[in-house]
XYZ file of C-alpha atoms in Angstrom:
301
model
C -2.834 -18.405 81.328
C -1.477 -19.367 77.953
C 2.480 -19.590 77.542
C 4.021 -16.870 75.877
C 5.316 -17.640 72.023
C 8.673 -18.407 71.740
C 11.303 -17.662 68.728
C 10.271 -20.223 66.676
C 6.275 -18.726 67.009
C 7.530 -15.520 66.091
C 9.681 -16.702 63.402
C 7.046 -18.105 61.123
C 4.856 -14.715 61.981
C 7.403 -12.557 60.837
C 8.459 -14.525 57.562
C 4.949 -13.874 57.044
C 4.386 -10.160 57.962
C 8.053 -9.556 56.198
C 6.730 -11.314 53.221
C 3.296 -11.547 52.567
C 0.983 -14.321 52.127
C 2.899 -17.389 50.993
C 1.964 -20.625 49.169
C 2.004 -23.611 50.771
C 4.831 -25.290 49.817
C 6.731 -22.062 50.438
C 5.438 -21.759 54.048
C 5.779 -25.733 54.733
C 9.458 -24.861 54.271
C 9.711 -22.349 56.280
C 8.625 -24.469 59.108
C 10.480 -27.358 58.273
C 13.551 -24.937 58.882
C 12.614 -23.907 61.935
C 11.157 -26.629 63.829
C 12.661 -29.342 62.214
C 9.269 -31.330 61.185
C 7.924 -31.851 57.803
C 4.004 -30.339 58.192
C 2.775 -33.388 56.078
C 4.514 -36.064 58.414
C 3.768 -34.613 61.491
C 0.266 -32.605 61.069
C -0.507 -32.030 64.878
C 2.363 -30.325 65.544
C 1.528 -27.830 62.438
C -1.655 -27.272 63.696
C -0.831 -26.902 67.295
C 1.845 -24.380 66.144
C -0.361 -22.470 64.347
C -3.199 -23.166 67.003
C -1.021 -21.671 69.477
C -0.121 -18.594 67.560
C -3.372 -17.573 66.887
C -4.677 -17.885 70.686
C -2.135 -15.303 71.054
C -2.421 -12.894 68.024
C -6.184 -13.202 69.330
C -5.450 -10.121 71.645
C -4.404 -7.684 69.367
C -7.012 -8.649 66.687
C -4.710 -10.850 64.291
C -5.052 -13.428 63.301
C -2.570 -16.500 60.938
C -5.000 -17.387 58.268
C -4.499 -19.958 55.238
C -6.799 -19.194 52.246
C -7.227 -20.464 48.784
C -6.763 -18.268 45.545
C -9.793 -19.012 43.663
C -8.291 -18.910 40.296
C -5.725 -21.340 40.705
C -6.886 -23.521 43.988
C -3.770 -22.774 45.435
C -3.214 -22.910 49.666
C -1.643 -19.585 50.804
C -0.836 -18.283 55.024
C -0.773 -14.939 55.811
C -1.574 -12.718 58.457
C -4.190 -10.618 58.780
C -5.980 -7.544 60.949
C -9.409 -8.488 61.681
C -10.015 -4.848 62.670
C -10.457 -2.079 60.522
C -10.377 1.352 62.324
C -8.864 4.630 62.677
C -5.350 4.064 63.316
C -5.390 0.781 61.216
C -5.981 3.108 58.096
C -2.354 5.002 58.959
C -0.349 2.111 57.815
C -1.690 1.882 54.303
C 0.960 2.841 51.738
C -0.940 3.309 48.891
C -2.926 7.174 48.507
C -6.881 8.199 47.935
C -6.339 7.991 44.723
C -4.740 5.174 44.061
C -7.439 2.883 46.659
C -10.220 4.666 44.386
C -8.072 3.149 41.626
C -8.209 0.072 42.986
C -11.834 -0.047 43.774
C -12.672 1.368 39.777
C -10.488 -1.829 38.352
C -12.525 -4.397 40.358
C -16.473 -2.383 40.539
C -18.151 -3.700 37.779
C -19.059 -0.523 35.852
C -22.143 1.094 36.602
C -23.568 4.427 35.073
C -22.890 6.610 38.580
C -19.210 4.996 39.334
C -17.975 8.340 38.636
C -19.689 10.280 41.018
C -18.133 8.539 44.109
C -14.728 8.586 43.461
C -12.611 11.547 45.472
C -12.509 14.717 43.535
C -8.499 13.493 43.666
C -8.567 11.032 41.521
C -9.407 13.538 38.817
C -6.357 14.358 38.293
C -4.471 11.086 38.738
C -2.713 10.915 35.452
C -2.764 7.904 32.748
C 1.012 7.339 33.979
C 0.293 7.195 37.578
C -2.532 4.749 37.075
C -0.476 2.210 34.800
C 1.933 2.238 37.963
C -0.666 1.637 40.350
C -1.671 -1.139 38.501
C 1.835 -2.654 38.516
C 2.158 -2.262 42.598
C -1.144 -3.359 43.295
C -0.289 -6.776 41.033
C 3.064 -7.150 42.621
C 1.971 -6.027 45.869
C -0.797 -9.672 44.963
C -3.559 -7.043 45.517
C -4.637 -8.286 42.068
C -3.462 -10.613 39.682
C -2.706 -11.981 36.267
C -5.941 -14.677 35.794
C -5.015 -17.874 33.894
C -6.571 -16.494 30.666
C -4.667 -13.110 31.016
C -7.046 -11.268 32.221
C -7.033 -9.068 35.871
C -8.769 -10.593 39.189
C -8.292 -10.409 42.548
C -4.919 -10.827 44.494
C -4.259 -13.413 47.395
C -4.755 -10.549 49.489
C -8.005 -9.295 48.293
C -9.427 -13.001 49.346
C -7.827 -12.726 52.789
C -8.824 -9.284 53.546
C -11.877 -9.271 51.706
C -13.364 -12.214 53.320
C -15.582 -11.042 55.537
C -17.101 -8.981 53.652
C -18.088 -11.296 51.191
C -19.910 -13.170 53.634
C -21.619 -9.896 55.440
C -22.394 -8.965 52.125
C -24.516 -12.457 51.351
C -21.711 -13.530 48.357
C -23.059 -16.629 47.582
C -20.849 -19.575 49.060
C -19.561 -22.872 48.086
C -21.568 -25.915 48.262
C -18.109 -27.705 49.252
C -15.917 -25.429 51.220
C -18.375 -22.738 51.985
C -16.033 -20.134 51.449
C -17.621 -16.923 48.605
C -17.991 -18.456 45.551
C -16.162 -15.066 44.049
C -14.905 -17.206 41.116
C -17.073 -20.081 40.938
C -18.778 -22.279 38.546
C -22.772 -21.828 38.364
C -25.057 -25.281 38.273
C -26.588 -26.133 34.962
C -29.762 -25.916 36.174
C -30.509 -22.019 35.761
C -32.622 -22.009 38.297
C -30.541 -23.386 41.000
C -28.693 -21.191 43.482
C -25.286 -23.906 43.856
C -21.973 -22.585 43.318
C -18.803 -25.064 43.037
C -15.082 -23.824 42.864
C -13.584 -25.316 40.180
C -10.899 -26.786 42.429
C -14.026 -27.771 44.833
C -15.663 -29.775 41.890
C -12.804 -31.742 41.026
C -12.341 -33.006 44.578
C -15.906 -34.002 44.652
C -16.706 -35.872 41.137
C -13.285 -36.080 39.416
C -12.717 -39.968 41.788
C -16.299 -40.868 40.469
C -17.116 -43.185 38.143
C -20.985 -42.907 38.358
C -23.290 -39.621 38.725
C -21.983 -36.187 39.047
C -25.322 -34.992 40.492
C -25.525 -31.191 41.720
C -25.867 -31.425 45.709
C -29.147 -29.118 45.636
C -31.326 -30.363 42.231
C -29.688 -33.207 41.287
C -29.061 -31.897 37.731
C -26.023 -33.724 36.428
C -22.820 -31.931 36.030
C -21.745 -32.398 31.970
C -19.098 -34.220 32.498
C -17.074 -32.501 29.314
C -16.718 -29.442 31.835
C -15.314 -30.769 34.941
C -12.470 -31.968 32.586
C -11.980 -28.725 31.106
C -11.871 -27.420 33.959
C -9.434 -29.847 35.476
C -7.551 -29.411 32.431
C -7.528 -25.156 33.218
C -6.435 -25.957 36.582
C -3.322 -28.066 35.719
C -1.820 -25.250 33.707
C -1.610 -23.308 37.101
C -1.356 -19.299 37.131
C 2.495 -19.377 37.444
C 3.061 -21.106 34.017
C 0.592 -18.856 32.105
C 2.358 -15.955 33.665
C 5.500 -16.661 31.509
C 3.957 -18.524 29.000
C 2.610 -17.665 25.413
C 3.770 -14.138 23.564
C 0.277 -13.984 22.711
C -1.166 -14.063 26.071
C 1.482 -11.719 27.450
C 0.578 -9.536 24.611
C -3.408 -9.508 25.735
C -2.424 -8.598 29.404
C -0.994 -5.874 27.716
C -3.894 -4.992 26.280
C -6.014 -5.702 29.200
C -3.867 -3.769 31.571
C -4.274 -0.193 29.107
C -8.137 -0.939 29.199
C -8.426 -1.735 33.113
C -6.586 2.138 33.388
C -8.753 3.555 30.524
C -11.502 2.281 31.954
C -11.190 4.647 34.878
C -10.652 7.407 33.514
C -13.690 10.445 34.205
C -15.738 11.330 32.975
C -16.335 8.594 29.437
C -17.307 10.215 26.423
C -21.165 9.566 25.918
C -20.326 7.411 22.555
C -17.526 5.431 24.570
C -19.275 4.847 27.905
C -20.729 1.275 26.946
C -17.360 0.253 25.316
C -14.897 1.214 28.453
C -18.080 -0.457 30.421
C -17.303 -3.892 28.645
C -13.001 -3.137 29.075
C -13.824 -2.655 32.830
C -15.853 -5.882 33.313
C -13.211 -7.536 30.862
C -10.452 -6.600 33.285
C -11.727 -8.087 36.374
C -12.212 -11.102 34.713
C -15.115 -12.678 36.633
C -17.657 -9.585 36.745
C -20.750 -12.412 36.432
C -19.131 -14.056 39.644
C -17.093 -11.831 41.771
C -18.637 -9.752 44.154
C -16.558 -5.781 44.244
C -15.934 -4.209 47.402
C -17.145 -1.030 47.861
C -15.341 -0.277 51.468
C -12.044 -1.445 51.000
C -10.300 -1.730 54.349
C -6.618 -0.456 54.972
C -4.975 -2.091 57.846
C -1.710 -1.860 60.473
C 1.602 -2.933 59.997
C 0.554 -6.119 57.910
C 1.077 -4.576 54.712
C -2.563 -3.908 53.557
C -4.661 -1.447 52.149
């Protein structure tokens, strides 16, 4: 029988609940303050910790995940319900209307979209959307991207990974994880899919071929340093960088709510079509969810 967690166990699960997912660094602190050991120096007793926590959270279908954000290659923990049912959907905060929101921002527009939203969400108003859009953002349901645009939160990769994988979401040829913002292989032909973070690790050390793992076409080596370059920026920096990028989320924020508005004029439909897939950001990659789950207590949807 396993031994029962003690206040340090519960400590790091409830600076997580409490808080929501947290970066790495973040998280490695927290530990360090509570056990006394630095995560880096002393890696087995991290894992064993964590190990330990989630042969317990195992019985009531939790479960102390780290994941990476896709756009930035960051490491985040959280927590997460790996059980979606009845009484899991009580502790969502968020109403019908604003989860159909949610679901409208990251769909990539289709001609029907309209006719399987709740009849509620007809009469969510422009005002109410703008503020859903704000809470969902802070709430890291969705995000700034590093070019302005809206994507995914850190919590829409931890909750939503299952389904990207029962949903066949092609997956890295490094990590495996989705490939929900991933670069495509120059070889149109070929199925491979590297993160960008994914295809630094594996060529930026090499000083010879950068061959793709399933053709062998070589990787142009002019966009593994642009993307290298993208990734040093990091998402917090653009966040409070540039007037002129602030001013474009701006812009992109009023079209991700326009965009969901019902029904489009006929002579507007293909323009808020283009707004919508401009909002998520990564509509030729990302994969939208069309059953998104609302959970217990952990603060989800």
């Amino acid at each position: 029988m396993a031994q029962q967690l003690g206040w340090k166990h519960h400590s790091l699960i409830q600076a997580l609940m409490s808080r929501g997912p947290l970066d790495e660094k973040a998280f490695h602190e927290i530990f360090m303050g509570i056990t006394g050991k630095n995560p880096v120096t002393h890696p087995q007793t991290f894992n064993d910790c964590l190990l330990k926590i989630n042969k317990e959270l195992a019985f009531v279908q939790f479960e102390l995940r780290a994941c990476r954000n896709q756009y930035d290659g960051k490491v985040y923990y959280g927590v997460i319900n790996n059980v979606a049912d009845e009484q899991s959907k009580l502790g969502t905060k968020y109403s019908v209307p604003q989860i159909a929101f949610y679901k409208g921002v990251t769909e990539q527009a289709s001609q029907d979209t309209q006719l399987h939203i709740p009849a509620a969400f007809k009469s969510f108003s422009l005002s109410q959307k703008e503020k859903t859009l704000n809470d969902l953002i802070q709430d890291q349901w969705l995000c700034y991207t590093p070019d302005g645009k809206i994507g995914f939160g850190i919590r829409s990769f931890f909750d939503l990974r299952s389904w990207f994988r029962n949903n066949d979401v092609p997956s890295c040829d490094v990590c495996n994880e989705a490939g929900v913002k991933a670069l495509t292989c120059p070889n149109e032909g070929c199925p491979v899919r590297l993160h960008d973070y994914c295809l630094k690790k594996k060529f930026s050390q090499r000083k010879g071929s950068r061959a793709c793992p399933g053709c062998g076409t070589e990787w142009p080596r002019s966009q593994c340093q642009q993307e290298e370059d993208t990734n040093a920026l990091g998402q917090s920096q653009v966040a409070s960088a540039d007037p002129i990028i602030r001013g474009k989320r701006r812009n992109v924020k009023a079209e991700a709510v326009e965009a969901t508005q019902a029904p489009p004029r006929p002579e507007r439909a293909k323009r808020l079509r283009s707004c919508k897939t401009e909002a998520v950001g990564t509509a030729e990659n990302e994969a939208p969810p069309s059953n998104l789950r609302r959970t217990r207590r952990s603060g989800r949807i």
